[in-house]
Coordinates of C-alpha atoms in Angstrom, one line a residue:
Chain A
M1 CA 30.3 30.1 116.7
S2 CA 29.0 29.4 113.3
V3 CA 32.4 30.2 111.8
L4 CA 35.7 30.7 113.6
A5 CA 38.5 32.5 111.9
V6 CA 42.0 31.8 113.3
G7 CA 44.4 34.0 111.6
T8 CA 46.3 37.3 111.5
L9 CA 45.2 40.9 112.0
A10 CA 47.5 43.2 110.0
L11 CA 48.2 46.7 109.1
D12 CA 48.8 46.6 105.4
Y13 CA 50.8 49.0 103.3
I14 CA 49.8 48.4 99.7
E15 CA 51.0 50.0 96.5
T16 CA 49.1 49.4 93.3
P17 CA 49.6 51.1 89.9
W18 CA 46.7 53.4 91.0
D19 CA 47.3 54.3 94.6
K20 CA 49.3 53.8 97.7
T21 CA 47.6 53.2 101.0
E22 CA 49.0 52.8 104.6
E23 CA 47.8 51.1 107.8
V24 CA 44.9 49.5 105.9
L25 CA 43.0 46.9 108.0
G26 CA 44.3 43.5 106.8
G27 CA 45.3 40.0 107.8
S28 CA 43.8 36.7 107.1
A29 CA 41.4 36.6 110.0
T30 CA 40.0 40.0 108.9
Y31 CA 39.2 38.9 105.4
I32 CA 38.0 35.5 106.4
A33 CA 35.6 37.0 109.0
L34 CA 34.3 39.8 106.8
A35 CA 33.5 37.3 104.0
A36 CA 32.0 34.6 106.3
R37 CA 29.6 37.1 108.0
L38 CA 27.9 37.6 104.6
F39 CA 26.5 34.1 105.0
T40 CA 26.2 33.3 108.6
E41 CA 26.5 34.4 112.2
P42 CA 28.0 34.5 114.7
V43 CA 31.5 34.8 113.3
G44 CA 34.4 34.8 115.8
M45 CA 38.0 35.6 115.5
V46 CA 41.1 34.2 117.2
A47 CA 43.9 36.7 116.4
V48 CA 46.4 39.1 117.9
A49 CA 46.7 42.9 117.6
G50 CA 49.4 45.3 118.9
R51 CA 49.3 48.6 120.7
D52 CA 49.1 50.6 117.4
F53 CA 46.0 48.7 116.1
P54 CA 43.5 51.6 115.4
D55 CA 40.3 51.5 117.4
A56 CA 38.5 52.4 114.2
H57 CA 39.6 49.1 112.7
K58 CA 38.2 47.3 115.8
Q59 CA 35.0 49.2 115.6
L60 CA 34.6 48.4 111.9
L61 CA 34.8 44.6 112.6
I62 CA 32.4 44.9 115.5
S63 CA 30.0 46.9 113.4
K64 CA 29.9 44.0 110.9
G65 CA 29.0 41.6 113.6
I66 CA 32.4 40.0 114.1
D67 CA 32.8 38.6 117.7
L68 CA 36.2 39.8 119.0
S69 CA 36.2 37.9 122.3
G70 CA 39.1 35.8 120.9
L71 CA 41.2 38.9 120.0
Q72 CA 44.4 39.3 122.1
E73 CA 45.9 42.8 122.4
L74 CA 49.5 43.0 123.3
S75 CA 50.4 46.4 124.8
D76 CA 54.2 46.1 124.3
H77 CA 54.2 45.2 120.6
D78 CA 53.1 46.7 117.4
T79 CA 50.6 45.0 115.1
F80 CA 51.8 42.6 112.4
A81 CA 52.5 44.7 109.4
W82 CA 52.9 43.8 105.7
G83 CA 53.9 45.9 102.8
G84 CA 53.4 44.9 99.2
R85 CA 53.6 46.5 95.7
Y86 CA 51.6 45.2 92.8
H87 CA 52.8 45.5 89.2
D88 CA 51.0 46.8 86.1
N89 CA 50.2 43.1 85.7
I90 CA 48.1 43.1 88.8
N91 CA 48.6 39.4 89.3
V92 CA 52.3 40.0 90.1
R93 CA 53.4 41.5 93.4
D94 CA 56.5 42.0 95.5
T95 CA 56.5 41.9 99.2
L96 CA 58.2 45.0 100.5
F97 CA 58.4 44.0 104.1
T98 CA 56.9 41.7 106.7
H99 CA 57.1 42.9 110.3
L100 CA 55.9 40.1 112.6
N101 CA 55.7 42.3 115.7
A102 CA 52.9 41.0 117.9
L103 CA 52.4 37.9 115.7
A104 CA 55.8 36.6 116.9
E105 CA 54.3 36.4 120.4
F106 CA 51.0 34.9 119.4
D107 CA 49.8 32.1 121.6
P108 CA 46.3 31.5 120.5
V109 CA 43.6 30.9 123.1
V110 CA 40.3 29.7 121.8
P111 CA 37.5 31.1 124.1
D112 CA 35.2 28.4 125.5
A113 CA 32.3 29.7 123.5
Y114 CA 34.2 29.1 120.2
E115 CA 35.1 25.5 120.9
D116 CA 32.2 23.9 119.1
S117 CA 32.3 26.2 116.0
K118 CA 30.6 24.6 113.0
V119 CA 33.3 25.6 110.5
V120 CA 36.8 26.4 111.6
C121 CA 39.1 28.4 109.3
L122 CA 42.8 28.1 110.0
G123 CA 44.0 31.1 108.1
N124 CA 47.6 31.4 106.9
L125 CA 49.7 31.1 110.1
S126 CA 52.6 28.9 111.2
P127 CA 51.5 25.3 111.3
D128 CA 52.5 25.2 115.0
I129 CA 50.0 27.9 115.8
Q130 CA 47.4 26.2 113.7
T131 CA 48.0 23.0 115.7
I132 CA 47.8 24.7 119.0
S133 CA 44.4 26.2 118.0
L134 CA 43.1 22.9 116.7
N135 CA 44.0 21.2 120.0
Q136 CA 41.8 23.6 121.9
L137 CA 38.7 22.7 119.9
S138 CA 36.6 20.0 121.5
G139 CA 33.6 19.9 119.1
R140 CA 35.6 19.6 115.9
G141 CA 33.4 21.1 113.3
F142 CA 34.5 21.1 109.6
I143 CA 38.1 22.4 109.5
A144 CA 39.3 24.3 106.5
C145 CA 43.0 25.4 106.3
D146 CA 45.2 27.7 104.3
T147 CA 48.9 27.9 104.2
M148 CA 51.7 29.6 102.1
N149 CA 55.0 29.1 100.5
Y150 CA 57.0 30.1 103.6
W151 CA 55.5 27.2 105.7
I152 CA 55.7 24.7 102.9
S153 CA 59.5 25.4 102.6
N154 CA 60.4 26.0 106.2
T155 CA 58.2 23.9 108.4
P156 CA 57.1 20.9 106.2
N157 CA 56.8 18.5 109.1
A158 CA 54.7 20.7 111.2
L159 CA 52.6 21.4 108.1
R160 CA 52.1 17.6 107.6
D161 CA 50.9 17.3 111.1
V162 CA 48.2 19.9 110.4
L163 CA 47.3 18.3 107.1
A164 CA 46.6 15.0 108.8
Q165 CA 44.0 16.7 111.1
I166 CA 42.0 18.9 108.7
D167 CA 39.0 18.3 106.4
C168 CA 39.9 20.7 103.6
L169 CA 43.1 22.5 102.4
L170 CA 42.8 25.6 100.3
I171 CA 45.9 26.7 98.5
N172 CA 46.9 28.3 95.2
D173 CA 48.4 26.5 92.2
E174 CA 52.0 27.6 93.0
E175 CA 51.7 26.3 96.5
A176 CA 50.3 23.0 95.2
H177 CA 53.4 22.7 92.9
Q178 CA 55.7 23.7 95.6
M179 CA 54.2 21.2 98.1
T180 CA 54.5 18.3 95.7
G181 CA 57.1 19.1 93.0
E182 CA 54.4 18.3 90.5
H183 CA 53.4 20.8 87.7
N184 CA 50.3 18.8 86.7
L185 CA 47.6 20.0 89.1
I186 CA 45.6 16.7 88.9
L187 CA 48.7 14.8 90.0
A188 CA 49.6 17.3 92.6
A189 CA 46.0 17.1 94.0
R190 CA 46.3 13.4 94.4
Q191 CA 49.5 13.7 96.4
I192 CA 48.1 16.3 98.7
V193 CA 44.9 14.5 99.4
A194 CA 47.0 11.4 100.3
L195 CA 48.6 13.6 103.1
G196 CA 45.2 13.9 104.9
P197 CA 42.7 16.4 103.7
R198 CA 39.7 14.7 102.2
I199 CA 38.9 17.9 100.3
L200 CA 41.3 20.2 98.4
V201 CA 40.6 23.5 96.7
I202 CA 43.3 24.8 94.4
K203 CA 42.9 28.5 93.7
K204 CA 44.2 29.9 90.4
G205 CA 43.6 33.6 90.7
E206 CA 42.0 35.0 87.5
H207 CA 41.7 31.4 86.2
G208 CA 39.3 30.4 88.9
A209 CA 39.5 27.4 91.3
M210 CA 39.3 23.6 91.3
L211 CA 37.6 21.5 93.9
F212 CA 38.9 17.9 94.5
A213 CA 36.5 15.9 96.6
D214 CA 36.8 12.1 96.6
E215 CA 37.0 11.2 92.9
H216 CA 35.1 14.4 91.9
I217 CA 36.5 17.4 90.2
F218 CA 34.6 20.7 90.0
I219 CA 36.0 23.8 88.3
V220 CA 34.8 27.4 88.6
P221 CA 36.1 30.1 86.4
G222 CA 37.4 33.4 87.7
F223 CA 34.7 36.0 87.5
P224 CA 35.5 38.2 84.5
L225 CA 36.4 41.6 86.0
D226 CA 37.5 44.5 83.9
K227 CA 39.0 46.3 86.9
V228 CA 41.1 44.6 89.6
R229 CA 42.2 47.2 92.0
D230 CA 43.9 45.2 94.7
P231 CA 44.2 41.4 95.0
T232 CA 45.2 41.6 98.7
G233 CA 42.9 39.3 100.7
A234 CA 41.3 37.5 97.7
G235 CA 42.4 34.0 98.9
D236 CA 41.3 34.8 102.5
S237 CA 37.9 36.1 101.5
F238 CA 37.5 33.0 99.3
L239 CA 38.1 30.9 102.4
G240 CA 35.8 33.0 104.5
A241 CA 32.9 32.8 102.0
F242 CA 33.6 29.1 101.4
A243 CA 33.4 28.5 105.2
G244 CA 30.4 30.8 105.7
S245 CA 28.3 29.1 103.0
L246 CA 29.2 25.7 104.3
A247 CA 28.2 26.8 107.8
C248 CA 24.6 27.4 106.5
E249 CA 24.3 24.0 104.8
S250 CA 22.5 21.2 106.6
H251 CA 25.0 18.6 105.1
I252 CA 28.5 19.2 103.9
G253 CA 28.4 16.9 100.8
L254 CA 29.6 17.4 97.2
D255 CA 26.7 19.8 96.3
A256 CA 27.4 22.0 99.3
L257 CA 31.1 22.0 98.5
K258 CA 30.5 23.0 94.9
R259 CA 28.2 25.9 96.1
A260 CA 30.9 26.9 98.6
V261 CA 33.5 27.1 95.8
I262 CA 31.2 29.3 93.8
Y263 CA 30.5 31.6 96.7
G264 CA 34.2 31.7 97.5
S265 CA 34.9 32.8 93.9
S266 CA 32.0 35.3 94.0
V267 CA 33.0 37.0 97.2
A268 CA 36.7 37.0 96.2
S269 CA 35.8 38.8 93.0
F270 CA 34.1 41.6 95.1
C271 CA 37.1 41.8 97.4
V272 CA 39.6 42.7 94.6
E273 CA 37.4 45.4 93.2
T274 CA 38.7 48.0 95.6
H275 CA 41.7 48.3 97.9
G276 CA 41.8 46.7 101.2
P277 CA 38.7 45.0 102.6
F278 CA 36.4 47.9 101.9
Q279 CA 34.3 46.2 99.1
L280 CA 33.9 43.2 101.5
V281 CA 32.7 45.6 104.1
R282 CA 30.2 47.3 101.7
V283 CA 28.8 44.4 99.7
L284 CA 25.4 43.1 100.6
P285 CA 24.4 39.4 100.6
A286 CA 21.9 40.1 97.8
A287 CA 24.8 41.3 95.6
V288 CA 26.7 38.2 96.3
E289 CA 23.8 36.1 95.4
E290 CA 23.2 38.1 92.2
R291 CA 26.9 37.6 91.1
T292 CA 26.7 34.0 92.0
R293 CA 23.9 33.6 89.6
L294 CA 26.1 35.2 86.9
F295 CA 28.6 32.5 87.4
R296 CA 26.0 30.0 86.1
G297 CA 25.5 32.0 82.9
L298 CA 29.3 32.0 82.4
T299 CA 29.5 28.3 82.2
E300 CA 26.1 26.9 81.1
W301 CA 25.8 25.7 77.6
P302 CA 22.9 23.9 75.7
I303 CA 23.1 20.3 74.5
S304 CA 22.8 19.4 70.8
C305 CA 25.1 19.4 67.9
E306 CA 23.1 17.0 65.8
S307 CA 26.1 15.6 63.9
L308 CA 27.6 14.3 67.1
D309 CA 24.5 12.5 68.5
V310 CA 26.2 9.2 68.2
Chain B
M1 CA 33.8 22.1 51.4
S2 CA 32.2 22.0 54.8
V3 CA 35.5 23.2 56.4
L4 CA 38.5 24.6 54.6
A5 CA 41.8 24.6 56.5
V6 CA 44.3 27.1 55.2
G7 CA 47.6 26.6 57.0
T8 CA 50.9 24.9 57.2
L9 CA 52.1 21.4 56.6
A10 CA 55.1 20.7 58.6
L11 CA 57.7 18.1 59.7
D12 CA 58.0 18.5 63.5
Y13 CA 61.0 17.6 65.6
I14 CA 59.7 17.4 69.2
E15 CA 61.5 16.8 72.4
T16 CA 59.5 16.2 75.6
P17 CA 60.7 15.0 79.0
W18 CA 59.6 11.5 77.8
D19 CA 60.6 11.2 74.2
K20 CA 62.2 12.7 71.1
T21 CA 60.5 12.3 67.8
E22 CA 61.5 13.4 64.3
E23 CA 59.7 14.2 61.0
V24 CA 56.4 14.0 62.7
L25 CA 53.4 15.0 60.7
G26 CA 52.6 18.6 61.9
G27 CA 51.5 22.0 60.9
S28 CA 48.4 24.0 61.5
A29 CA 46.5 22.7 58.5
T30 CA 47.1 19.1 59.5
Y31 CA 45.8 19.6 63.1
I32 CA 42.9 21.7 61.9
A33 CA 41.8 19.3 59.3
L34 CA 42.2 16.2 61.5
A35 CA 40.1 17.8 64.2
A36 CA 37.4 19.2 61.9
R37 CA 36.8 15.8 60.2
L38 CA 35.6 14.5 63.5
F39 CA 32.5 16.6 63.0
T40 CA 31.8 17.1 59.4
E41 CA 32.9 16.4 55.8
P42 CA 34.3 17.2 53.4
V43 CA 37.3 18.9 54.9
G44 CA 39.8 20.4 52.5
M45 CA 43.2 21.9 52.9
V46 CA 45.2 24.7 51.2
A47 CA 48.8 24.2 52.2
V48 CA 52.3 23.6 50.7
A49 CA 54.6 20.6 51.1
G50 CA 58.2 20.1 49.9
R51 CA 60.0 17.3 48.2
D52 CA 60.8 15.5 51.4
F53 CA 57.2 15.3 52.6
P54 CA 56.7 11.5 53.3
D55 CA 54.0 9.8 51.2
A56 CA 52.9 8.0 54.3
H57 CA 51.9 11.4 55.9
K58 CA 49.9 12.2 52.8
Q59 CA 48.2 8.8 52.8
L60 CA 47.4 9.2 56.5
L61 CA 45.5 12.5 55.8
I62 CA 43.7 11.0 52.8
S63 CA 42.8 7.9 54.9
K64 CA 41.0 10.3 57.3
G65 CA 38.9 11.8 54.5
I66 CA 40.9 15.0 54.1
D67 CA 40.6 16.4 50.6
L68 CA 44.2 17.3 49.4
S69 CA 43.3 18.9 46.0
G70 CA 44.4 22.3 47.5
L71 CA 47.8 20.9 48.5
Q72 CA 50.8 22.3 46.6
E73 CA 53.9 20.2 46.3
L74 CA 57.2 22.0 45.6
S75 CA 59.8 19.8 44.1
D76 CA 62.8 22.1 44.7
H77 CA 62.2 22.8 48.3
D78 CA 62.0 20.9 51.6
T79 CA 58.9 20.9 53.8
F80 CA 58.5 23.6 56.5
A81 CA 60.2 22.1 59.6
W82 CA 59.8 23.1 63.2
G83 CA 61.8 21.9 66.2
G84 CA 60.7 22.4 69.8
R85 CA 61.7 21.2 73.2
Y86 CA 59.1 21.0 76.1
H87 CA 60.3 21.5 79.7
D88 CA 59.4 19.3 82.7
N89 CA 56.7 21.9 83.1
I90 CA 55.0 20.8 79.9
N91 CA 53.4 24.2 79.5
V92 CA 56.8 25.8 78.7
R93 CA 58.6 25.2 75.5
D94 CA 61.6 26.5 73.6
T95 CA 61.6 26.7 69.8
L96 CA 64.8 24.9 68.6
F97 CA 64.5 25.9 65.0
T98 CA 62.1 27.1 62.3
H99 CA 63.1 26.3 58.7
L100 CA 60.5 27.9 56.4
N101 CA 61.7 26.0 53.3
A102 CA 58.7 25.6 51.0
L103 CA 56.5 27.8 53.2
A104 CA 58.6 30.8 52.1
E105 CA 57.4 30.2 48.5
F106 CA 53.8 29.6 49.4
D107 CA 51.3 31.3 47.1
P108 CA 48.0 29.8 48.1
V109 CA 45.6 28.9 45.4
V110 CA 42.1 28.0 46.6
P111 CA 40.5 25.4 44.3
D112 CA 37.2 26.4 42.8
A113 CA 35.4 23.6 44.7
Y114 CA 36.6 25.2 48.0
E115 CA 35.3 28.7 47.3
D116 CA 32.0 28.4 49.1
S117 CA 33.3 26.6 52.1
K118 CA 30.9 26.8 55.0
V119 CA 33.6 27.5 57.7
V120 CA 37.1 28.7 56.7
C121 CA 40.0 28.4 59.1
L122 CA 42.9 30.6 58.5
G123 CA 45.5 28.8 60.4
N124 CA 48.7 30.5 61.7
L125 CA 50.4 31.9 58.7
S126 CA 51.6 35.4 57.6
P127 CA 48.7 37.8 57.4
D128 CA 49.6 38.5 53.8
I129 CA 49.0 34.8 52.9
Q130 CA 45.8 34.8 54.9
T131 CA 44.6 37.8 52.9
I132 CA 45.5 36.3 49.6
S133 CA 43.5 33.2 50.5
L134 CA 40.5 35.2 51.8
N135 CA 40.5 37.2 48.5
Q136 CA 39.9 34.0 46.5
L137 CA 36.8 33.0 48.5
S138 CA 33.6 34.1 46.8
G139 CA 31.1 32.5 49.1
R140 CA 32.4 33.9 52.3
G141 CA 31.4 31.4 54.9
F142 CA 32.1 31.9 58.6
I143 CA 35.8 32.8 58.8
A144 CA 37.8 31.8 61.9
C145 CA 41.5 32.9 62.2
D146 CA 44.5 32.2 64.2
T147 CA 47.8 34.1 64.4
M148 CA 50.9 34.2 66.6
N149 CA 53.3 36.5 68.4
Y150 CA 55.6 36.8 65.4
W151 CA 52.9 38.4 63.2
I152 CA 51.6 40.5 66.0
S153 CA 55.1 42.0 66.4
N154 CA 56.4 42.1 62.8
T155 CA 53.4 42.6 60.6
P156 CA 50.8 44.5 62.7
N157 CA 49.2 46.4 59.7
A158 CA 48.8 43.4 57.6
L159 CA 47.3 41.6 60.6
R160 CA 44.9 44.5 61.1
D161 CA 43.7 44.1 57.5
V162 CA 42.9 40.5 58.2
L163 CA 41.1 41.2 61.5
A164 CA 38.8 43.6 59.6
Q165 CA 37.7 40.8 57.4
I166 CA 37.1 37.8 59.7
D167 CA 34.2 36.7 61.9
C168 CA 36.2 35.2 64.7
L169 CA 39.8 35.3 66.0
L170 CA 41.2 32.6 68.2
I171 CA 44.4 33.4 70.1
N172 CA 46.0 32.6 73.4
D173 CA 46.2 34.9 76.4
E174 CA 49.8 35.9 75.8
E175 CA 48.9 36.9 72.3
A176 CA 45.9 38.9 73.5
H177 CA 48.2 40.8 75.9
Q178 CA 50.8 41.3 73.2
M179 CA 48.2 42.6 70.7
T180 CA 46.8 45.2 73.1
G181 CA 49.3 45.8 75.8
E182 CA 46.6 45.0 78.3
H183 CA 47.0 42.4 81.0
N184 CA 43.3 42.2 81.9
L185 CA 41.8 39.8 79.4
I186 CA 38.4 41.5 79.6
L187 CA 39.8 44.8 78.5
A188 CA 42.1 43.2 75.9
A189 CA 39.0 41.4 74.4
R190 CA 37.2 44.6 74.1
Q191 CA 40.1 46.2 72.2
I192 CA 40.5 43.2 69.9
V193 CA 36.8 43.0 69.0
A194 CA 36.9 46.7 68.2
L195 CA 39.5 45.8 65.4
G196 CA 36.9 43.8 63.5
P197 CA 36.2 40.2 64.7
R198 CA 32.7 40.0 66.1
I199 CA 33.7 36.9 68.0
L200 CA 36.9 36.3 70.0
V201 CA 38.2 33.1 71.7
I202 CA 41.1 33.5 74.1
K203 CA 42.7 30.2 74.8
K204 CA 44.5 29.7 78.1
G205 CA 46.0 26.3 77.9
E206 CA 45.4 24.2 81.0
H207 CA 43.1 27.0 82.3
G208 CA 40.6 26.6 79.5
A209 CA 39.2 29.2 77.1
M210 CA 37.0 32.3 77.0
L211 CA 34.5 33.1 74.4
F212 CA 33.6 36.8 73.8
A213 CA 30.5 37.2 71.5
D214 CA 28.7 40.5 71.5
E215 CA 28.2 41.3 75.2
H216 CA 28.4 37.6 76.3
I217 CA 31.3 35.9 77.9
F218 CA 31.4 32.1 78.1
I219 CA 34.1 30.2 80.0
V220 CA 35.2 26.6 79.6
P221 CA 37.8 25.0 81.9
G222 CA 40.7 23.0 80.6
F223 CA 39.9 19.3 80.7
P224 CA 41.7 17.9 83.8
L225 CA 44.3 15.5 82.4
D226 CA 46.8 13.7 84.6
K227 CA 49.1 13.1 81.6
V228 CA 49.9 15.7 79.0
R229 CA 52.5 14.2 76.7
D230 CA 52.8 16.9 74.0
P231 CA 50.9 20.1 73.7
T232 CA 52.0 20.6 70.0
G233 CA 48.9 21.3 67.9
A234 CA 46.5 21.8 70.8
G235 CA 45.5 25.3 69.6
D236 CA 45.2 24.2 66.0
S237 CA 43.0 21.2 66.9
F238 CA 40.9 23.5 69.1
L239 CA 40.4 25.6 66.0
G240 CA 39.6 22.6 63.8
A241 CA 37.0 21.2 66.2
F242 CA 35.6 24.7 66.8
A243 CA 35.2 25.0 63.0
G244 CA 33.9 21.5 62.4
S245 CA 31.2 21.7 65.0
L246 CA 30.1 25.1 63.7
A247 CA 29.9 23.6 60.2
C248 CA 27.3 21.1 61.4
E249 CA 25.1 23.8 63.1
S250 CA 22.1 25.2 61.2
H251 CA 22.7 28.6 62.7
I252 CA 25.9 30.1 64.1
G253 CA 24.5 31.9 67.1
L254 CA 25.6 32.1 70.7
D255 CA 24.5 28.6 71.6
A256 CA 26.4 27.1 68.6
L257 CA 29.5 29.1 69.5
K258 CA 29.4 27.9 73.1
R259 CA 29.1 24.3 71.9
A260 CA 32.0 25.0 69.5
V261 CA 34.2 26.2 72.3
I262 CA 33.4 23.1 74.4
Y263 CA 34.1 20.8 71.4
G264 CA 37.3 22.7 70.7
S265 CA 38.5 22.1 74.3
S266 CA 37.5 18.5 74.2
V267 CA 39.3 17.7 71.0
A268 CA 42.4 19.7 72.1
S269 CA 42.5 17.7 75.3
F270 CA 42.7 14.5 73.2
C271 CA 45.4 16.0 71.0
V272 CA 47.8 16.5 73.9
E273 CA 47.5 13.0 75.3
T274 CA 50.1 11.6 73.0
H275 CA 52.8 13.0 70.8
G276 CA 52.0 14.5 67.4
P277 CA 48.6 14.2 65.8
F278 CA 48.2 10.5 66.6
Q279 CA 45.6 10.8 69.2
L280 CA 43.6 13.0 66.8
V281 CA 43.9 10.3 64.2
R282 CA 42.8 7.5 66.5
V283 CA 40.0 9.2 68.5
L284 CA 36.4 8.4 67.5
P285 CA 33.5 10.9 67.4
A286 CA 31.8 9.0 70.2
A287 CA 34.8 9.5 72.5
V288 CA 34.7 13.2 71.7
E289 CA 31.0 13.3 72.6
E290 CA 31.6 11.4 75.8
R291 CA 34.3 13.7 76.9
T292 CA 32.2 16.7 76.0
R293 CA 29.6 15.4 78.4
L294 CA 32.2 15.2 81.1
F295 CA 32.8 18.9 80.7
R296 CA 29.2 19.5 81.9
G297 CA 29.9 17.5 85.0
L298 CA 33.0 19.6 85.8
T299 CA 31.1 22.9 85.9
E300 CA 27.5 22.2 86.8
W301 CA 26.3 22.9 90.3
P302 CA 23.0 22.8 92.1
I303 CA 21.2 25.9 93.3
S304 CA 20.2 26.5 96.9
C305 CA 22.0 27.7 99.9
E306 CA 19.0 28.6 101.9
S307 CA 20.6 31.4 103.9
L308 CA 21.2 33.4 100.7
D309 CA 17.8 33.1 99.2
V310 CA 17.3 36.9 99.6

């Protein structure tokens, strides 16, 4: 595989101020894979579905070139289901329910053909499952990992074991604070990097993202959108695009990582433009590239204020 | 004047997790003027002080080249005083007290020599006082204006009169939301620009700032600081540096405005490094220029991810 997405498949029930949708194709593996395939192929998935997972959802993933040979289907469980409600302030949401279902039985098996994947994405999952997946990888490509507040609070030791094995952690600002007790993101980043990951990306939603790589800091703004319909999957699609763009680089150095953060932000900004993963499904690589060029215009500025040429 | 700062002089009582200081030189006019003088001269001030305003504070301003001929001194009132306490999360603060004192009697008089100031900063003050000041300006240079939640809530009509007369409004993201009821900053910006100011800067604290000018959006990150000691005056020093750098431009177009936002962010990042205005007092223009160059390194990224050259 060029990119391997280890994560969840989910049926999402999402309420926004504008609509209410049910059994939407969701889960971290879904968003990661749909984003990564905009940059590279093949993209494979290690995930678990239940008996109620619609065949249409599977066909959609296959139609986008996602390899599903790592997908387990459990006939005696339903699919992991998540329900959430977004507020008028679309950056705020309540989780309505989390039914683990098949996910509680997930014992990941990485197909032989996936073992030497160039970039491995460990989507948000229990650190134990992340470790079991990691241990099945012989080639050890670049390993990028997500996590969430639940694992930070409840399985800190298992999470530390994961952190010691990965190249890059991608989390949001609240998680960085939670992981370190530190409000200052620069100090939080130093603490997290000391736990293992050489590279850290802190995502800040509408405020963009920060890359910490060795002593370098790179900051990308959030793409200015006048309509955010559904933030579900934004973080996962950031990770998928980040991984996909790295997989197409000949060398994963600072320049490649900067581009990956820009591509992550760009694809995440498409993701939130409509509900579920449907904008990710529709968007073309040329549109991603065009938006990525717009990022440059947002931050570039000309030198020269004569008075300060000291 | 090159830059005129209309605003408050204050004695600040500031508690941070690290220290507690009393009668610190403060107020919007103070921070604006101390920041603007890093870029241009002369810088003048229209403000009011009370009988208890320490001569040492006055001498400090004079020693930094600030013209105080627009300073009123009321012998039967104390100086405006503000007390605030910052939390461990230094971005959160409580106002402990606000004693208007002399400020309640402030009837601004713009000295004749100030009337054709190149850039006028209307610091945070009641919109009525801002209007009285504006009406005394014959030359009408570039007018940049700040406000705050209190005036947005309590004197919306007077504030609208001000907005109709200014070139640029600088507010923070919460104020933009409060002014429009809109959580999406892009939509909020459109509404605010429709009220009059051709140019809008929305400041987002550690997350940087956004410039809206005609159809253009420019975004600058917050400068990554591992130690923020006291955010007091950050917004005012942003405004002062913004104004000061504009005053040294031959033409106030998009490029000049972008630079002004970078300089505003740069100087604000110095301001918060120590308590009160003392870092602003100490910092040299060369250090501002050096930090401004670092901003470029934070956001620049190289083109080329071959796979996406579509």
